[in-house]
Short mmCIF file of C-alpha atoms and ligand atoms in Angstrom, two decimals:
data_model
loop_
_atom_site.label_atom_id
_atom_site.label_comp_id
_atom_site.label_asym_id
_atom_site.label_seq_id
_atom_site.Cartn_x
_atom_site.Cartn_y
_atom_site.Cartn_z
CA UNK O 1 0.00 0.00 0.00
CA UNK O 2 1.70 3.23 1.03
CA UNK O 3 5.34 2.80 1.85
CA UNK O 4 4.90 4.41 5.21
CA UNK O 5 4.32 2.58 8.48
CA UNK O 6 2.84 5.53 10.39
CA UNK O 7 0.30 6.22 7.67
CA UNK O 8 -0.58 2.53 7.26
CA UNK O 9 -1.03 2.25 11.00
CA UNK O 10 -3.39 5.24 11.02
CA UNK O 11 -5.41 3.80 8.11
CA UNK O 12 -5.71 0.48 9.93
CA UNK O 13 -7.02 2.15 13.10
CA UNK O 14 -9.43 4.40 11.18
CA UNK O 15 -10.85 1.34 9.39
CA UNK O 16 -11.99 0.04 12.81
CA UNK O 17 -14.47 2.89 13.21
CA UNK O 18 -18.12 2.01 12.62
CA UNK O 19 -19.17 3.13 9.13
CA UNK O 20 -15.63 3.22 7.73
CA UNK O 21 -14.09 0.37 5.73
CA UNK O 22 -10.51 0.11 4.44
CA UNK O 23 -11.27 2.24 1.38
CA UNK O 24 -13.03 5.08 3.20
CA UNK O 25 -10.32 4.94 5.87
CA UNK O 26 -7.67 5.55 3.18
CA UNK O 27 -9.72 8.46 1.78
CA UNK O 28 -10.15 9.89 5.27
CA UNK O 29 -6.43 9.65 6.05
CA UNK O 30 -5.47 11.39 2.78
CA UNK O 31 -7.98 14.11 3.61
CA UNK O 32 -6.46 14.43 7.10
CA UNK O 33 -2.93 14.72 5.70
CA UNK O 34 -4.06 17.43 3.28
CA UNK O 35 -5.78 19.30 6.13
CA UNK O 36 -3.07 18.79 8.68
CA UNK O 37 -3.34 22.11 10.54
CA UNK O 38 -7.09 22.50 10.10
CA UNK O 39 -8.22 18.97 10.90
CA UNK O 40 -5.55 16.34 11.67
CA UNK O 41 -3.83 18.09 14.58
CA UNK O 42 -7.07 19.39 16.17
CA UNK O 43 -8.60 15.91 15.84
CA UNK O 44 -5.59 14.26 17.51
CA UNK O 45 -5.79 16.80 20.33
CA UNK O 46 -9.56 16.35 20.74
CA UNK O 47 -9.15 12.57 20.93
CA UNK O 48 -6.41 12.85 23.53
CA UNK O 49 -8.63 15.23 25.52
CA UNK O 50 -11.63 12.89 25.40
CA UNK O 51 -9.44 9.86 26.20
CA UNK O 52 -8.23 11.68 29.30
CA UNK O 53 -11.58 12.98 30.56
CA UNK O 54 -14.53 10.94 29.26
CA UNK O 55 -16.23 8.57 31.66
CA UNK O 56 -19.52 6.76 32.12
CA UNK O 57 -21.96 8.19 34.67
CA UNK O 58 -22.11 5.73 37.58
CA UNK O 59 -25.79 6.50 38.05
CA UNK O 60 -27.32 6.49 34.56
CA UNK O 61 -24.67 5.31 32.05
CA UNK O 62 -24.52 8.60 30.12
CA UNK O 63 -21.03 9.73 29.07
CA UNK O 64 -19.54 12.91 30.45
CA UNK O 65 -16.47 14.12 32.27
CA UNK O 66 -17.42 13.33 35.86
CA UNK O 67 -18.44 10.23 37.80
CA UNK O 68 -21.98 11.59 38.00
CA UNK O 69 -23.14 13.29 34.78
CA UNK O 70 -24.57 16.80 34.53
CA UNK O 71 -28.12 15.56 34.06
CA UNK O 72 -27.98 13.35 37.17
CA UNK O 73 -26.34 16.20 39.08
CA UNK O 74 -28.97 18.78 38.08
CA UNK O 75 -31.78 19.28 40.59
CA UNK O 76 -33.84 20.77 37.73
CA UNK O 77 -33.91 17.33 36.12
CA UNK O 78 -35.31 15.66 39.27
CA UNK O 79 -38.87 15.76 37.91
CA UNK O 80 -39.74 12.23 39.00
CA UNK O 81 -39.71 11.15 35.32
CA UNK O 82 -37.09 8.67 34.18
CA UNK O 83 -36.57 7.92 30.50
CA UNK O 84 -35.08 4.47 29.81
CA UNK O 85 -33.03 4.25 26.58
CA UNK O 86 -30.88 1.56 24.99
CA UNK O 87 -27.71 3.54 24.55
CA UNK O 88 -26.10 6.97 24.85
CA UNK O 89 -26.82 7.83 21.20
CA UNK O 90 -30.53 7.54 22.01
CA UNK O 91 -30.10 9.78 25.07
CA UNK O 92 -28.42 12.36 22.84
CA UNK O 93 -31.27 12.07 20.32
CA UNK O 94 -33.80 12.76 23.11
CA UNK O 95 -31.75 15.74 24.32
CA UNK O 96 -31.57 17.17 20.79
CA UNK O 97 -35.38 17.00 20.62
CA UNK O 98 -35.25 19.07 23.82
CA UNK O 99 -38.74 18.05 24.99
CA UNK O 100 -37.90 15.79 27.92
CA UNK O 101 -37.05 17.49 31.21
CA UNK O 102 -36.41 14.49 33.48
CA UNK O 103 -33.49 12.11 33.85
CA UNK O 104 -32.32 9.08 31.86
CA UNK O 105 -31.32 5.52 32.42
CA UNK O 106 -29.08 4.01 29.75
CA UNK O 107 -29.48 0.23 29.59
CA UNK O 108 -26.45 -0.36 27.40
CA UNK O 109 -28.33 -2.62 24.97
CA UNK O 110 -31.40 -4.84 24.89
CA UNK O 111 -32.15 -8.24 26.39
CA UNK O 112 -31.22 -10.96 23.93
CA UNK O 113 -31.47 -14.68 24.61
CA UNK O 114 -29.53 -15.29 21.41
CA UNK O 115 -26.58 -13.10 22.42
CA UNK O 116 -26.79 -14.15 26.06
CA UNK O 117 -27.65 -10.65 27.28
CA UNK O 118 -29.58 -10.86 30.56
CA UNK O 119 -30.85 -8.17 33.00
CA UNK O 120 -27.53 -8.14 34.90
CA UNK O 121 -25.67 -7.11 31.73
CA UNK O 122 -28.06 -4.23 31.16
CA UNK O 123 -27.97 -1.92 34.16
CA UNK O 124 -31.49 -3.13 35.07
CA UNK O 125 -30.69 -3.80 38.77
CA UNK O 126 -29.51 -0.19 39.08
CA UNK O 127 -32.80 0.96 37.50
CA UNK O 128 -34.76 -0.68 40.36
CA UNK O 129 -32.58 1.09 42.95
CA UNK O 130 -33.08 4.47 41.32
CA UNK O 131 -36.91 4.29 41.47
CA UNK O 132 -36.79 4.58 45.24
CA UNK O 133 -33.62 6.62 45.66
CA UNK O 134 -34.73 9.37 43.31
CA UNK O 135 -38.46 9.29 43.98
CA UNK O 136 -39.34 8.30 40.43
CA UNK O 137 -43.07 8.38 39.68
CA UNK O 138 -43.02 7.68 35.94
CA UNK O 139 -40.74 5.48 33.84
CA UNK O 140 -40.87 6.20 30.11
CA UNK O 141 -39.61 3.22 28.13
CA UNK O 142 -38.04 4.82 25.05
CA UNK O 143 -36.77 1.63 23.46
CA UNK O 144 -36.50 0.67 19.81
CA UNK O 145 -39.58 -0.71 18.06
CA UNK O 146 -37.65 -3.93 17.38
CA UNK O 147 -38.35 -7.40 18.78
CA UNK O 148 -35.46 -7.17 21.28
CA UNK O 149 -36.39 -3.59 22.20
CA UNK O 150 -39.99 -4.52 22.91
CA UNK O 151 -39.01 -7.70 24.79
CA UNK O 152 -36.82 -5.54 26.99
CA UNK O 153 -39.60 -2.98 27.50
CA UNK O 154 -42.02 -5.70 28.61
CA UNK O 155 -39.47 -7.26 30.94
CA UNK O 156 -38.89 -3.90 32.65
CA UNK O 157 -42.62 -3.14 32.74
CA UNK O 158 -43.23 -6.48 34.53
CA UNK O 159 -40.44 -5.73 37.01
CA UNK O 160 -41.75 -2.28 37.92
CA UNK O 161 -45.52 -2.94 37.65
CA UNK O 162 -47.44 -1.30 40.50
CA UNK O 163 -44.47 0.76 41.72
CA UNK O 164 -44.51 3.59 39.15
CA UNK O 165 -46.49 4.87 36.20
CA UNK O 166 -45.15 3.06 33.13
CA UNK O 167 -45.36 4.64 29.69
CA UNK O 168 -43.75 4.10 26.32
CA UNK O 169 -43.08 6.27 23.30
CA UNK O 170 -45.89 5.49 20.95
CA UNK O 171 -47.04 7.60 18.07
CA UNK O 172 -44.41 8.22 15.45
CA UNK O 173 -41.92 5.48 16.15
CA UNK O 174 -41.89 3.41 12.96
CA UNK O 175 -41.95 -0.39 13.19
CA UNK O 176 -38.38 -1.69 13.18
CA UNK O 177 -37.13 1.84 13.64
CA UNK O 178 -34.30 2.91 15.92
CA UNK O 179 -34.68 6.06 17.96
CA UNK O 180 -31.40 7.58 16.89
CA UNK O 181 -32.58 7.71 13.25
CA UNK O 182 -35.66 9.80 14.00
CA UNK O 183 -35.95 13.54 13.53
CA UNK O 184 -36.62 15.79 16.52
CA UNK O 185 -40.25 16.41 15.54
CA UNK O 186 -41.07 12.70 15.49
CA UNK O 187 -39.46 12.19 18.87
CA UNK O 188 -41.38 15.14 20.28
CA UNK O 189 -44.69 13.80 18.91
CA UNK O 190 -43.96 10.32 20.24
CA UNK O 191 -43.21 11.64 23.71
CA UNK O 192 -46.31 13.87 23.84
CA UNK O 193 -48.56 10.96 22.78
CA UNK O 194 -47.01 8.45 25.15
CA UNK O 195 -49.48 5.82 26.39
CA UNK O 196 -49.90 3.72 29.51
CA UNK O 197 -48.49 0.22 29.27
CA UNK K 1 -26.63 17.26 22.49
CA UNK K 2 -24.20 15.79 24.99
CA UNK K 3 -23.53 18.10 27.89
CA UNK K 4 -19.82 17.90 27.32
CA UNK K 5 -17.75 20.38 25.34
CA UNK K 6 -14.78 18.04 24.69
CA UNK K 7 -17.02 15.31 23.33
CA UNK K 8 -19.07 17.75 21.22
CA UNK K 9 -15.86 19.19 19.83
CA UNK K 10 -14.61 15.72 18.88
CA UNK K 11 -17.94 14.87 17.20
CA UNK K 12 -17.80 18.12 15.22
CA UNK K 13 -14.27 17.39 13.96
CA UNK K 14 -15.09 13.77 13.12
CA UNK K 15 -18.10 14.92 11.09
CA UNK K 16 -15.69 16.77 8.77
CA UNK K 17 -14.16 13.50 7.56
CA UNK K 18 -15.25 12.36 4.10
CA UNK K 19 -17.90 9.66 4.39
CA UNK K 20 -18.95 10.63 7.93
CA UNK K 21 -21.95 12.85 8.68
CA UNK K 22 -23.07 14.17 12.07
CA UNK K 23 -24.91 10.95 12.91
CA UNK K 24 -22.09 8.56 12.02
CA UNK K 25 -19.63 10.91 13.77
CA UNK K 26 -21.66 10.58 16.99
CA UNK K 27 -21.71 6.78 16.63
CA UNK K 28 -17.97 6.75 15.96
CA UNK K 29 -17.23 8.90 19.03
CA UNK K 30 -19.34 6.69 21.31
CA UNK K 31 -17.50 3.68 19.90
CA UNK K 32 -14.17 5.43 20.57
CA UNK K 33 -15.14 6.24 24.17
CA UNK K 34 -16.15 2.61 24.77
CA UNK K 35 -12.84 1.41 23.27
CA UNK K 36 -10.66 4.01 24.89
CA UNK K 37 -7.54 1.91 25.49
CA UNK K 38 -7.91 -0.25 22.41
CA UNK K 39 -8.80 2.41 19.86
CA UNK K 40 -9.18 6.02 21.06
CA UNK K 41 -5.73 6.47 22.58
CA UNK K 42 -3.87 4.58 19.80
CA UNK K 43 -5.78 6.60 17.19
CA UNK K 44 -4.91 9.91 18.86
CA UNK K 45 -1.25 8.84 19.00
CA UNK K 46 -1.24 7.68 15.36
CA UNK K 47 -2.74 11.01 14.25
CA UNK K 48 -0.17 12.98 16.20
CA UNK K 49 2.56 10.85 14.66
CA UNK K 50 1.29 11.38 11.11
CA UNK K 51 0.73 15.10 11.74
CA UNK K 52 4.38 15.35 12.79
CA UNK K 53 5.93 13.32 9.99
CA UNK K 54 3.72 13.16 6.87
CA UNK K 55 4.72 15.28 3.91
CA UNK K 56 4.16 15.48 0.18
CA UNK K 57 6.98 14.23 -2.06
CA UNK K 58 8.46 17.29 -3.79
CA UNK K 59 9.08 15.22 -6.91
CA UNK K 60 5.90 13.22 -7.50
CA UNK K 61 3.25 14.35 -4.98
CA UNK K 62 3.01 11.02 -3.16
CA UNK K 63 2.72 11.21 0.63
CA UNK K 64 5.44 9.82 2.84
CA UNK K 65 7.74 10.89 5.63
CA UNK K 66 10.54 12.51 3.66
CA UNK K 67 10.83 15.34 1.13
CA UNK K 68 11.46 12.75 -1.59
CA UNK K 69 9.31 9.61 -1.23
CA UNK K 70 10.61 6.03 -1.13
CA UNK K 71 9.48 5.31 -4.69
CA UNK K 72 11.28 8.38 -6.11
CA UNK K 73 14.34 7.50 -4.01
CA UNK K 74 14.49 3.89 -5.17
CA UNK K 75 16.84 3.22 -8.10
CA UNK K 76 14.87 -0.01 -8.72
CA UNK K 77 11.89 2.14 -9.70
CA UNK K 78 13.91 4.10 -12.29
CA UNK K 79 12.58 1.95 -15.14
CA UNK K 80 11.91 4.83 -17.50
CA UNK K 81 8.16 4.29 -17.03
CA UNK K 82 6.14 7.02 -15.36
CA UNK K 83 2.53 6.43 -14.34
CA UNK K 84 0.42 9.61 -14.11
CA UNK K 85 -2.47 9.43 -11.62
CA UNK K 86 -5.00 11.92 -10.32
CA UNK K 87 -4.38 11.52 -6.62
CA UNK K 88 -2.50 9.58 -3.97
CA UNK K 89 -5.39 7.15 -3.45
CA UNK K 90 -4.95 6.07 -7.09
CA UNK K 91 -1.19 5.63 -6.57
CA UNK K 92 -1.95 3.41 -3.56
CA UNK K 93 -4.46 1.42 -5.65
CA UNK K 94 -1.75 0.84 -8.31
CA UNK K 95 0.74 -0.21 -5.63
CA UNK K 96 -1.75 -2.67 -4.13
CA UNK K 97 -2.15 -4.26 -7.57
CA UNK K 98 1.64 -4.67 -7.42
CA UNK K 99 2.07 -4.89 -11.19
CA UNK K 100 3.72 -1.54 -11.96
CA UNK K 101 7.45 -1.28 -11.33
CA UNK K 102 8.16 2.32 -12.40
CA UNK K 103 7.53 5.67 -10.76
CA UNK K 104 4.45 7.86 -10.39
CA UNK K 105 3.38 11.40 -10.95
CA UNK K 106 0.41 12.56 -8.88
CA UNK K 107 -1.45 15.41 -10.61
CA UNK K 108 -3.57 16.34 -7.62
CA UNK K 109 -6.82 16.41 -9.62
CA UNK K 110 -8.02 16.84 -13.18
CA UNK K 111 -8.24 19.84 -15.46
CA UNK K 112 -11.61 21.51 -15.09
CA UNK K 113 -12.70 24.67 -16.87
CA UNK K 114 -15.77 24.77 -14.63
CA UNK K 115 -13.76 24.69 -11.39
CA UNK K 116 -10.98 26.86 -12.81
CA UNK K 117 -8.34 24.13 -12.55
CA UNK K 118 -5.58 24.73 -15.11
CA UNK K 119 -2.27 22.92 -15.78
CA UNK K 120 -0.39 25.09 -13.23
CA UNK K 121 -2.70 23.85 -10.46
CA UNK K 122 -2.01 20.23 -11.39
CA UNK K 123 1.73 19.57 -11.12
CA UNK K 124 1.85 19.37 -14.94
CA UNK K 125 4.88 21.71 -15.31
CA UNK K 126 6.83 19.41 -12.97
CA UNK K 127 5.82 16.44 -15.14
CA UNK K 128 7.53 18.02 -18.16
CA UNK K 129 10.73 18.54 -16.14
CA UNK K 130 10.79 14.95 -14.96
CA UNK K 131 10.68 13.46 -18.49
CA UNK K 132 14.21 14.78 -19.16
CA UNK K 133 15.61 14.65 -15.63
CA UNK K 134 14.68 11.00 -15.06
CA UNK K 135 15.12 9.69 -18.59
CA UNK K 136 11.46 8.76 -18.94
CA UNK K 137 10.66 6.77 -22.09
CA UNK K 138 7.02 5.91 -21.45
CA UNK K 139 4.26 7.88 -19.76
CA UNK K 140 1.24 5.79 -18.74
CA UNK K 141 -1.81 7.99 -18.27
CA UNK K 142 -3.78 6.18 -15.55
CA UNK K 143 -6.58 8.70 -15.25
CA UNK K 144 -10.27 8.18 -14.52
CA UNK K 145 -12.56 7.24 -17.41
CA UNK K 146 -14.55 10.41 -16.71
CA UNK K 147 -14.90 13.48 -18.97
CA UNK K 148 -12.45 15.53 -16.85
CA UNK K 149 -10.05 12.59 -16.57
CA UNK K 150 -9.97 12.04 -20.32
CA UNK K 151 -9.69 15.78 -21.06
CA UNK K 152 -6.66 15.86 -18.79
CA UNK K 153 -5.16 12.76 -20.44
CA UNK K 154 -5.50 14.33 -23.88
CA UNK K 155 -4.03 17.62 -22.70
CA UNK K 156 -0.96 15.83 -21.30
CA UNK K 157 -0.68 13.61 -24.42
CA UNK K 158 -0.63 16.75 -26.61
CA UNK K 159 2.05 18.31 -24.41
CA UNK K 160 4.35 15.30 -24.48
CA UNK K 161 3.66 14.08 -28.04
CA UNK K 162 6.87 13.03 -29.80
CA UNK K 163 9.00 13.12 -26.66
CA UNK K 164 7.97 9.82 -25.04
CA UNK K 165 5.85 6.76 -25.68
CA UNK K 166 2.35 7.63 -24.44
CA UNK K 167 -0.03 4.93 -23.26
CA UNK K 168 -3.20 4.76 -21.25
CA UNK K 169 -4.90 2.11 -19.15
CA UNK K 170 -7.47 0.60 -21.44
CA UNK K 171 -9.13 -2.74 -21.02
CA UNK K 172 -11.09 -3.13 -17.84
CA UNK K 173 -11.58 0.46 -16.77
CA UNK K 174 -15.35 0.88 -16.76
CA UNK K 175 -16.89 4.01 -18.30
CA UNK K 176 -17.33 6.63 -15.60
CA UNK K 177 -15.25 4.50 -13.27
CA UNK K 178 -12.65 5.76 -10.84
CA UNK K 179 -9.40 3.86 -10.44
CA UNK K 180 -9.53 3.65 -6.69
CA UNK K 181 -12.77 1.59 -6.88
CA UNK K 182 -11.28 -1.16 -9.04
CA UNK K 183 -10.03 -4.50 -7.80
CA UNK K 184 -6.38 -5.43 -8.25
CA UNK K 185 -7.09 -7.90 -11.06
CA UNK K 186 -8.87 -5.28 -13.16
CA UNK K 187 -6.02 -2.83 -12.69
CA UNK K 188 -3.50 -5.52 -13.63
CA UNK K 189 -5.46 -6.42 -16.79
CA UNK K 190 -5.83 -2.75 -17.73
CA UNK K 191 -2.10 -2.13 -17.36
CA UNK K 192 -1.10 -5.22 -19.34
CA UNK K 193 -3.45 -4.30 -22.20
CA UNK K 194 -2.41 -0.63 -22.29
CA UNK K 195 -2.61 0.92 -25.74
CA UNK K 196 -0.79 3.66 -27.66
CA UNK K 197 -2.51 7.03 -27.65
ZN1 LIG X 1 -26.04 10.33 34.82
ZN1 LIG X 2 7.93 10.77 -4.98
#
């Protein structure tokens, strides 16, 4: 390929990113070399910065720069509503929509018998603890409209039945659709039209 | 979005890479944070390394770590054959095919009246100098089978007519196709079946 070990090494690492294959990694690296001052150096610095500071919130699983994230730390977000999402990308999608004022709980995936993912792998025990500790009155299950997503939603609903109001995003989430693909308006509509489970 | 400036900054920079949009940049950054030791830190280091060492070959336009690249420096590659390509990705594609033993000349694009790209923008003057300086006997025009690519090939052929043997990749390059998309076998076949211009 190129006769240069450093560049080959960078291409190989870039190709490990989701959405990039070997060919797009080579294109990206050439682009980076052409835009050294404008893009390559700032990107290297930004990665080093994030590597040094990013951590997972011990309470909710969000990513931030402290052991407890800003949302969990904010008294304004202690509305008694807790929105359960599959991963941090979904939390970010909800925050971009800007309509939800409560806190989140990031499961870190969905239950999957096939992949051997049980409740213990999913931050579900911690969800139970939070209901009491944070005085949660409503749990909004904002999970994907996929088989695994809905299986997970029903499992959690069974677990928490009778202890809190349980709702799910309803109107607007397309069948088989993942939350992170939706536009803000759809997410807003789905939240407003949430229904009892 | 996320409540964290460092992470937002990294997402914004990642979204500037070709092939990544805002959504895939967010996914990539979450992936990087999850794989901090395995991917994020090595990637930051590799970028810093390339930012410090990568440079364009003053002779041919290839990228490497010295002012004159390994191919231009190698006497083994002084075969008298010079392969003219549009960009470094095409040079890498030729090298992967492994069939060409001469040197390269990277134009850095194609002539385009529409975009105001003339011969001076394209390392074409330097190409003329190299014919004499390096005793070039054959120039292989390995340009895209696009309108701009072929316009550029004909411009260069007119310039060099009578001074060297002029050939072009022929068989196997699909109409409208770009070199970097082709498999090694197709490139090999196209080189072997090159025809006089
Ligand atoms: Zn948190
Ligand atoms: Zn060179």
